[in-house]
XYZ file of N, CA, C and O in Angstrom:
576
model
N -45.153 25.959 -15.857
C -44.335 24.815 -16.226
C -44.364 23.786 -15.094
O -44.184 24.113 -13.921
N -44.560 22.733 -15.424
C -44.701 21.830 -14.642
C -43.172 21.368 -14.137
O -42.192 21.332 -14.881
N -43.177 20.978 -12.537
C -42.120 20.933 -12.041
C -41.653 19.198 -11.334
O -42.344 18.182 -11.266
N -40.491 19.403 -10.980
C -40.098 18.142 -10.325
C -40.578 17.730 -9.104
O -40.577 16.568 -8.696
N -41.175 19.153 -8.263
C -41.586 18.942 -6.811
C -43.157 18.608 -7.358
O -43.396 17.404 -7.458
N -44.108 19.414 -7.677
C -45.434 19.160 -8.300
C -45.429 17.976 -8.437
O -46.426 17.463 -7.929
N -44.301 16.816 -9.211
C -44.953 15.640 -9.715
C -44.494 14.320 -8.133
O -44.704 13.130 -7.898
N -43.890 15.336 -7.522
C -43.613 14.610 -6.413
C -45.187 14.268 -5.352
O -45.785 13.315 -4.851
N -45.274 15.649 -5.461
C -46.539 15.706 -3.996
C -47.674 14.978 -4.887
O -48.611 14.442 -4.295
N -47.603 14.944 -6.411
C -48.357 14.270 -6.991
C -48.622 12.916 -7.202
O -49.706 12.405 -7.486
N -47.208 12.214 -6.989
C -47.006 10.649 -6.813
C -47.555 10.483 -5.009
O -48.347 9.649 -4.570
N -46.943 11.402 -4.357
C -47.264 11.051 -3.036
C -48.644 11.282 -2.622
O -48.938 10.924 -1.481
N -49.582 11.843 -3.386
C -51.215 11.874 -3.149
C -51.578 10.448 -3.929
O -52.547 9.866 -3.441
N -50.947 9.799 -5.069
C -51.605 9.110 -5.579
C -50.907 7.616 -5.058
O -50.739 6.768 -5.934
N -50.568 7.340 -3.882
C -49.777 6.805 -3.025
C -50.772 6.525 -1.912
O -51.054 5.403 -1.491
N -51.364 7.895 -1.406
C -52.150 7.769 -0.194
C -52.854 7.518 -0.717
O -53.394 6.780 0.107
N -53.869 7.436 -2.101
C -55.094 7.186 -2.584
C -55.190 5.598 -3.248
O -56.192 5.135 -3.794
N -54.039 4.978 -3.076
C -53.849 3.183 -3.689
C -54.174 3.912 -5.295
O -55.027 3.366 -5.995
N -53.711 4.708 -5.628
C -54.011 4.676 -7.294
C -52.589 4.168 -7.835
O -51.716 4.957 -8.198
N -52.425 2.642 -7.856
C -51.312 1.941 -8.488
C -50.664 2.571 -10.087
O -49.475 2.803 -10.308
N -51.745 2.744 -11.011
C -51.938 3.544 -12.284
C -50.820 4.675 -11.776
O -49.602 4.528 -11.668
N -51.325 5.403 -11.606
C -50.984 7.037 -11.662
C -49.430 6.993 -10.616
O -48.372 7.375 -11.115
N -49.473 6.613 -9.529
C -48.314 6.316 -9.001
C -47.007 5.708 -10.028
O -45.981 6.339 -10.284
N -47.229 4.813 -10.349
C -46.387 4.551 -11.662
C -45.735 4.987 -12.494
O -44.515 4.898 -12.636
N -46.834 5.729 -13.401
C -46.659 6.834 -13.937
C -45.746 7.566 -13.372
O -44.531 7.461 -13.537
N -46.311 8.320 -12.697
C -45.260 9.400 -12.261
C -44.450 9.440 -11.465
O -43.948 10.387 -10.859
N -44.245 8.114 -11.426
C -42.361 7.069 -10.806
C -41.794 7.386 -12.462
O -40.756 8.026 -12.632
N -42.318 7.045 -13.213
C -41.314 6.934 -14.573
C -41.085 8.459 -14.794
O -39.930 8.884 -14.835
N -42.210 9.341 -14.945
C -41.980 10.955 -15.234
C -41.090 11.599 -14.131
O -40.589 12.637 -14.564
N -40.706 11.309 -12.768
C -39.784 11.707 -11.742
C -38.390 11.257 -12.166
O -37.317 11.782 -11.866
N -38.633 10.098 -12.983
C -37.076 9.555 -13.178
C -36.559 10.284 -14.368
O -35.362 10.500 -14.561
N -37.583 10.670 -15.199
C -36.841 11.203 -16.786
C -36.595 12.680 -16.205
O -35.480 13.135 -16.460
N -37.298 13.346 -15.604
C -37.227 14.565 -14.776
C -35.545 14.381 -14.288
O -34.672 14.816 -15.040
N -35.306 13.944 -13.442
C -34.265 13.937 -12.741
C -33.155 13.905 -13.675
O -32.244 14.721 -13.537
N -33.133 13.030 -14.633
C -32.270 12.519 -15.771
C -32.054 13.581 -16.569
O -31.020 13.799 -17.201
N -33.299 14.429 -16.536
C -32.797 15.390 -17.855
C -32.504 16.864 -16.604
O -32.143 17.935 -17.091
N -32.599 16.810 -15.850
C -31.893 17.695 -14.971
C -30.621 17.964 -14.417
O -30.140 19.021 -14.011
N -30.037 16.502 -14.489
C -28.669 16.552 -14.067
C -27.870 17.010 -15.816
O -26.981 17.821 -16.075
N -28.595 16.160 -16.644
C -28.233 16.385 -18.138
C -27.993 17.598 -18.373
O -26.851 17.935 -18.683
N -29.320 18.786 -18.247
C -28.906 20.367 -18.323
C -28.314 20.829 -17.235
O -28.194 22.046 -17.379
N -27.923 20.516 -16.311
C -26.759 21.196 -15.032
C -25.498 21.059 -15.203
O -24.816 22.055 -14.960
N -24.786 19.780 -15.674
C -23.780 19.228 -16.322
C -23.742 20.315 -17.839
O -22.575 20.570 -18.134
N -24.478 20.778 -18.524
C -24.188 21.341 -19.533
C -24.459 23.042 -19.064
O -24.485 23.999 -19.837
N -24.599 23.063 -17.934
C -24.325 24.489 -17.466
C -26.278 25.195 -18.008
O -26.483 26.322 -18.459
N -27.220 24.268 -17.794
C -28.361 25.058 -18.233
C -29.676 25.025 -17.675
O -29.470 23.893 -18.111
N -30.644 25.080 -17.239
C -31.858 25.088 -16.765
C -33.046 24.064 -17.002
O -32.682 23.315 -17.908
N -33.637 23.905 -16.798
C -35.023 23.120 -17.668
C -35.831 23.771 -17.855
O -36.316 24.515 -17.002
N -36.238 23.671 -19.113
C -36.822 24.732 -19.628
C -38.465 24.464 -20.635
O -38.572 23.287 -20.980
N -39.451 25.221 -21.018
C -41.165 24.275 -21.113
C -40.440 22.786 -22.007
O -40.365 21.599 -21.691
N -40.097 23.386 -22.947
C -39.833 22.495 -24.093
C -39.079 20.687 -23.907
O -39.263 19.608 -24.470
N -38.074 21.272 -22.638
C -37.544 20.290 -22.060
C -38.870 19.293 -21.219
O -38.955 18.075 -21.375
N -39.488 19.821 -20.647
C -40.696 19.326 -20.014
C -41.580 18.604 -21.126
O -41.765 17.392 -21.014
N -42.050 19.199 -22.034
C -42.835 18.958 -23.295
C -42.357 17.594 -24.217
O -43.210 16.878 -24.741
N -41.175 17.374 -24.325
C -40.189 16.553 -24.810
C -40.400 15.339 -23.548
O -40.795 14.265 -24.003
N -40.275 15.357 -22.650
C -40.572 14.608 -21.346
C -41.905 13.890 -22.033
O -42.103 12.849 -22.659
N -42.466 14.666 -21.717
C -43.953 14.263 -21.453
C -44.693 13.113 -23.024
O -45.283 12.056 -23.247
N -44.190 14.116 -23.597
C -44.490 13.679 -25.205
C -43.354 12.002 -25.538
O -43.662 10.962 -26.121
N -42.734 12.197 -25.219
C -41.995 10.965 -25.127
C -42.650 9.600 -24.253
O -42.778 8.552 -24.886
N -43.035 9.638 -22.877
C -43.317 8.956 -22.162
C -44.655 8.486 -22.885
O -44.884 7.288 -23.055
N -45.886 9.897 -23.475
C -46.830 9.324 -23.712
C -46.887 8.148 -24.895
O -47.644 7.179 -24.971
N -45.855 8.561 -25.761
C -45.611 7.847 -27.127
C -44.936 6.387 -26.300
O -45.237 5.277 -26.738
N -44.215 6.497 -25.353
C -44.011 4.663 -24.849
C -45.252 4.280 -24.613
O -45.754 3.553 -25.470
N -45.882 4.560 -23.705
C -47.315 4.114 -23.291
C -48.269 3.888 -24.304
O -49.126 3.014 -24.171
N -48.180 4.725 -25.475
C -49.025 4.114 -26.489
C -48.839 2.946 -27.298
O -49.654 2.312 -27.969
N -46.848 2.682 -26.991
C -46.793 1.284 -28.086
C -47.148 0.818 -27.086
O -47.815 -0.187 -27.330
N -47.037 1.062 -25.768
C -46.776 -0.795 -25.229
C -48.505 -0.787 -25.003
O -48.912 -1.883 -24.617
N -49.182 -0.125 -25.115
C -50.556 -0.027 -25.035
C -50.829 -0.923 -26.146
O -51.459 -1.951 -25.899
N -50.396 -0.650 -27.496
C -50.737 -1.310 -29.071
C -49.972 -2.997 -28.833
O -50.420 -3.981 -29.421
N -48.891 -3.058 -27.968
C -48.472 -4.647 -27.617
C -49.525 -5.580 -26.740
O -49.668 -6.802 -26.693
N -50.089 -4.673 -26.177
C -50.637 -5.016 -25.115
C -52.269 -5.725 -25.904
O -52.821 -6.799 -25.664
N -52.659 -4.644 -26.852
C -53.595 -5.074 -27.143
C -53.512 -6.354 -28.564
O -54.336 -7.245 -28.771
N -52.608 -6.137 -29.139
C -52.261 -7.473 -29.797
C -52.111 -8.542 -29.030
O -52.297 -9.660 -29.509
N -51.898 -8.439 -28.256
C -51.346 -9.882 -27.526
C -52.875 -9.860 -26.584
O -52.766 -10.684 -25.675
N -54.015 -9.274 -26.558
C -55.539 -9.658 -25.901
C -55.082 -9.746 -24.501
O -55.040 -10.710 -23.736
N -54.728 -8.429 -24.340
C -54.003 -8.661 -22.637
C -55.385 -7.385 -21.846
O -55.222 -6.573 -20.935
N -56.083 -7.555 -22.295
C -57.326 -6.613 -22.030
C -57.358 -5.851 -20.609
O -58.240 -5.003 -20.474
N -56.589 -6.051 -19.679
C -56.121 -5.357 -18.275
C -55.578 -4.843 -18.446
O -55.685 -3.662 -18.115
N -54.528 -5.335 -19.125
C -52.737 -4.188 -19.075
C -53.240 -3.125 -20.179
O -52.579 -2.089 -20.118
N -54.252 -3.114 -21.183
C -54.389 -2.291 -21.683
C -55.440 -1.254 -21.022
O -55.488 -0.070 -21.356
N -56.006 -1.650 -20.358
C -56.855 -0.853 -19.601
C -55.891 0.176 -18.382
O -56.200 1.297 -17.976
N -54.511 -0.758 -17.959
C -54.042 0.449 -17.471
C -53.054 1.441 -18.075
O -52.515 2.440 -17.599
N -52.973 0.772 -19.449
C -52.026 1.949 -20.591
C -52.927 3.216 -20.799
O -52.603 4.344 -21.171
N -54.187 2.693 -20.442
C -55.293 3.878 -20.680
C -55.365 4.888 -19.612
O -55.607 6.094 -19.645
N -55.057 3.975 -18.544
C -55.049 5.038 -17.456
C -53.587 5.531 -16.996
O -53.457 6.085 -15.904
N -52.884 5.395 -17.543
C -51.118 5.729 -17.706
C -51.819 7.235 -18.410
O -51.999 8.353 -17.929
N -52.117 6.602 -19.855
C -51.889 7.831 -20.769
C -52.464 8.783 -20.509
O -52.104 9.880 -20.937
N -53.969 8.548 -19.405
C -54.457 9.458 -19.292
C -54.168 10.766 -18.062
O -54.495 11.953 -18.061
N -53.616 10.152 -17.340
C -52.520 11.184 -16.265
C -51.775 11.915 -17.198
O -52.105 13.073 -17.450
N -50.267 11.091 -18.054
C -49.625 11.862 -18.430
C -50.349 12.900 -19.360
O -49.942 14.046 -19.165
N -51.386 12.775 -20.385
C -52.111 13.761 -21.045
C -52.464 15.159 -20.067
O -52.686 16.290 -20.498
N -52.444 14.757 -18.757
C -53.325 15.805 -17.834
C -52.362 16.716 -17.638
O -52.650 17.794 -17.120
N -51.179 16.444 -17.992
C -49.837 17.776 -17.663
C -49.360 18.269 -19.281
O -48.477 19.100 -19.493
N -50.184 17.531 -20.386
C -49.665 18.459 -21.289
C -50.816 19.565 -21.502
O -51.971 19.585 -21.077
N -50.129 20.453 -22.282
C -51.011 21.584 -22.488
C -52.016 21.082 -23.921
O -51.993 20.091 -24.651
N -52.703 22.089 -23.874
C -53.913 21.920 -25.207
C -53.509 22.578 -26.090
O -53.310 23.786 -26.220
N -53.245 20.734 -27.452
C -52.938 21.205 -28.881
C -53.701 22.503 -28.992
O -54.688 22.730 -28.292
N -53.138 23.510 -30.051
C -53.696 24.296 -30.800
C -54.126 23.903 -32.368
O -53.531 23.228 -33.209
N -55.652 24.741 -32.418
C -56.939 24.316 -32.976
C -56.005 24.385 -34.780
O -54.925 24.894 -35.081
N -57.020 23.635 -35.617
C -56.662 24.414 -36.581
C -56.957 25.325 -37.020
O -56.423 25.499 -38.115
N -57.747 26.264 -36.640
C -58.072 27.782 -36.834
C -56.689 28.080 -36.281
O -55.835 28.374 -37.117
N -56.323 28.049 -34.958
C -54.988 28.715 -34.586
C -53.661 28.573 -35.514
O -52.794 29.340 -35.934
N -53.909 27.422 -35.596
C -52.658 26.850 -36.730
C -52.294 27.555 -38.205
O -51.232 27.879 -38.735
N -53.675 27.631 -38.601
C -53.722 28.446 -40.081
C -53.580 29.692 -39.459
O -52.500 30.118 -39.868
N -54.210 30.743 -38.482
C -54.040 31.998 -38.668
C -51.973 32.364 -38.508
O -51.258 33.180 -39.091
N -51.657 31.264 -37.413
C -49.893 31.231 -37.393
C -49.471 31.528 -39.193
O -48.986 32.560 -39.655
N -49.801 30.404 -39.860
C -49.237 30.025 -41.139
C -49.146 31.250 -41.696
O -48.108 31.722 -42.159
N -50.625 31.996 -41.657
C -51.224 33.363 -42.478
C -50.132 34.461 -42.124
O -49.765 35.240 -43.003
N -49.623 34.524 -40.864
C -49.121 35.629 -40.513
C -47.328 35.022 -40.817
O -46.437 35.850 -40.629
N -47.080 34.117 -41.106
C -45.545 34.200 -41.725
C -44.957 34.308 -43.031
O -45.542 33.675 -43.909
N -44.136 34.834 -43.302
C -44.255 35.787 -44.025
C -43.602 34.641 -45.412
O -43.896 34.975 -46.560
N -43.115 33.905 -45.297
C -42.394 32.769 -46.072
C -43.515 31.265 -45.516
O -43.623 30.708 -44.424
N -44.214 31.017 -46.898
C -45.257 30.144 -46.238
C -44.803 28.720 -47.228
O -45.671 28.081 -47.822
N -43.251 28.332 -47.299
C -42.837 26.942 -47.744
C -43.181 26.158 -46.222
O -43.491 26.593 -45.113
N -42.965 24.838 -46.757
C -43.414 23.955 -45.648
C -41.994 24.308 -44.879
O -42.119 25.010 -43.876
N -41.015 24.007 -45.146
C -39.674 24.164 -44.319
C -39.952 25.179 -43.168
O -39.926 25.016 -41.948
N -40.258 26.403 -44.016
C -40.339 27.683 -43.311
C -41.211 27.506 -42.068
O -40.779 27.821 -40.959
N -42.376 27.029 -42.239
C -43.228 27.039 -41.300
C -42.798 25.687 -40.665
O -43.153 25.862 -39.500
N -42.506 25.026 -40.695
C -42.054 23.571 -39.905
C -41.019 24.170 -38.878
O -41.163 24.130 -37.656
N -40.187 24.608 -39.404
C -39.288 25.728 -38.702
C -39.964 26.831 -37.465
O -39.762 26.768 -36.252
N -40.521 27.485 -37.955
C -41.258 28.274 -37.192
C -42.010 27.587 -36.290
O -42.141 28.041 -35.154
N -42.734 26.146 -36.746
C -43.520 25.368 -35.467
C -42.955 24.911 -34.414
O -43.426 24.818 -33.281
N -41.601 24.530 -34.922
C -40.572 23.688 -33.621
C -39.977 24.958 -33.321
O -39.530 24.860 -32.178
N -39.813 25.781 -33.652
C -39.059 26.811 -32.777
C -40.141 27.492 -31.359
O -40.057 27.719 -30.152
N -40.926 27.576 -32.261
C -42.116 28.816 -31.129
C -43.364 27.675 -30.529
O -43.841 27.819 -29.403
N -43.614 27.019 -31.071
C -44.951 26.194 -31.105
C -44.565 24.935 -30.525
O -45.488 24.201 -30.172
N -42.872 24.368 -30.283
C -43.075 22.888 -29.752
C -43.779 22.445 -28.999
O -43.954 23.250 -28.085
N -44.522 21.204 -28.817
C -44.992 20.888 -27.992
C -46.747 21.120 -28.147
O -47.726 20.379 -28.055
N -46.571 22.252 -28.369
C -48.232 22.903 -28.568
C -48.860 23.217 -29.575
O -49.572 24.201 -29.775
N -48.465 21.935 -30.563
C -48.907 21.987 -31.694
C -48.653 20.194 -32.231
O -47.758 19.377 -32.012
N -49.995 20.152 -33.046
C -49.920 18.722 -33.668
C -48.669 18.825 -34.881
O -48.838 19.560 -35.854
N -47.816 18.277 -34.769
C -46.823 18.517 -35.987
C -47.062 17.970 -37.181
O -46.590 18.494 -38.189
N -47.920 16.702 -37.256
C -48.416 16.180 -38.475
C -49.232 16.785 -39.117
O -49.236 16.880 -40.344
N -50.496 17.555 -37.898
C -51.276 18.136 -38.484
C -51.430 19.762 -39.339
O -52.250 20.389 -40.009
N -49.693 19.931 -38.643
C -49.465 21.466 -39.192
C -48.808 20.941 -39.966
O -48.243 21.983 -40.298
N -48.092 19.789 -40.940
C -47.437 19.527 -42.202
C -48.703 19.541 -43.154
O -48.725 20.092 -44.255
N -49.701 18.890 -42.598
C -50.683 18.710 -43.166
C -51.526 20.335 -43.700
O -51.999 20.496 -44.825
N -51.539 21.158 -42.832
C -52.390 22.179 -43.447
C -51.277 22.603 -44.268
O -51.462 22.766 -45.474
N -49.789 22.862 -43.589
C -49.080 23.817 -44.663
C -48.910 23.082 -46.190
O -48.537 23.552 -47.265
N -49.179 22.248 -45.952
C -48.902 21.539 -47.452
C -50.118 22.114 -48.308
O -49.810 22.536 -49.423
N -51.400 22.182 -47.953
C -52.403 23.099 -48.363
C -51.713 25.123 -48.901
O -52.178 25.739 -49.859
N -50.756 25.595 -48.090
C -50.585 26.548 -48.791
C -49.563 26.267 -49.674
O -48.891 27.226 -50.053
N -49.277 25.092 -50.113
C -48.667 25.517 -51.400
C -48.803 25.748 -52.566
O -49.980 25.568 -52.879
N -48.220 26.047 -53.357
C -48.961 26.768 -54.692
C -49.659 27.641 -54.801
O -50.309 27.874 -55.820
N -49.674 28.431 -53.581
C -50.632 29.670 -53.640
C -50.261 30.821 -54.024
O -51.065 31.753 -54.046
């Protein structure tokens, strides 16, 4: 699980290296870090993958609108560094699972409505799983 100190020594290498991009970045991921840390201490609780995953997945989804503003408006730099934003934060999430992985999950639960398994994805699978793309296959087992 990726941590608060990790993204520290990580801003501070990309500090000594003039990488303006990536420094940035992970000025904004130190701040939501911190934010959602005092958030679960105040509620008496830990941080935990999912909390991290939620982090990460959030930040990347800002960076992609303002990436899509950026490129409407022919700002052809600033989008070049939404590219290199997104592509740091991508480097701390983990790797979607395939859809082979996805269907053999589906196969092995035992209640295969979409609910059921939508359920089962955000419970066990957040984060590490395309969620559109697992609405998408389970909608394939229906009627079976």
């Amino acid at each position: 699980m990726l941590t608060l100190k990790e993204l520290k020594v990580e801003k501070m290498k990309a500090l000594k290296a003039h990488d303006e991009n990536k420094g940035n970045v992970l000025g904004v991921l130190i701040a939501a870090f911190q934010l959602a840390e005092i958030e679960k201490k105040a509620a008496g609780k830990e941080m935990e993958e999912a909390d991290v995953l939620k982090i990460l997945n959030h930040t990347l989804k800002e960076l992609s609108d303002e990436r899509a503003m950026y490129l409407s408006g022919n700002k052809e730099e600033e989008v070049q560094n939404c590219d290199a934003q997104i592509a740091v934060v991508k480097s701390y999430l983990p790797e979607l699972m395939s859809e082979d992985e996805i269907r053999k999950v589906i196969e092995s639960l035992p209640d295969k409505s979409i609910k059921s398994i939508m359920v089962a994805f955000k419970k066990d699978y957040n984060g590490k799983a395309d969620m559109a793309l697992v609405n998408k296959i389970a909608r394939e087992y229906q009627g079976k």
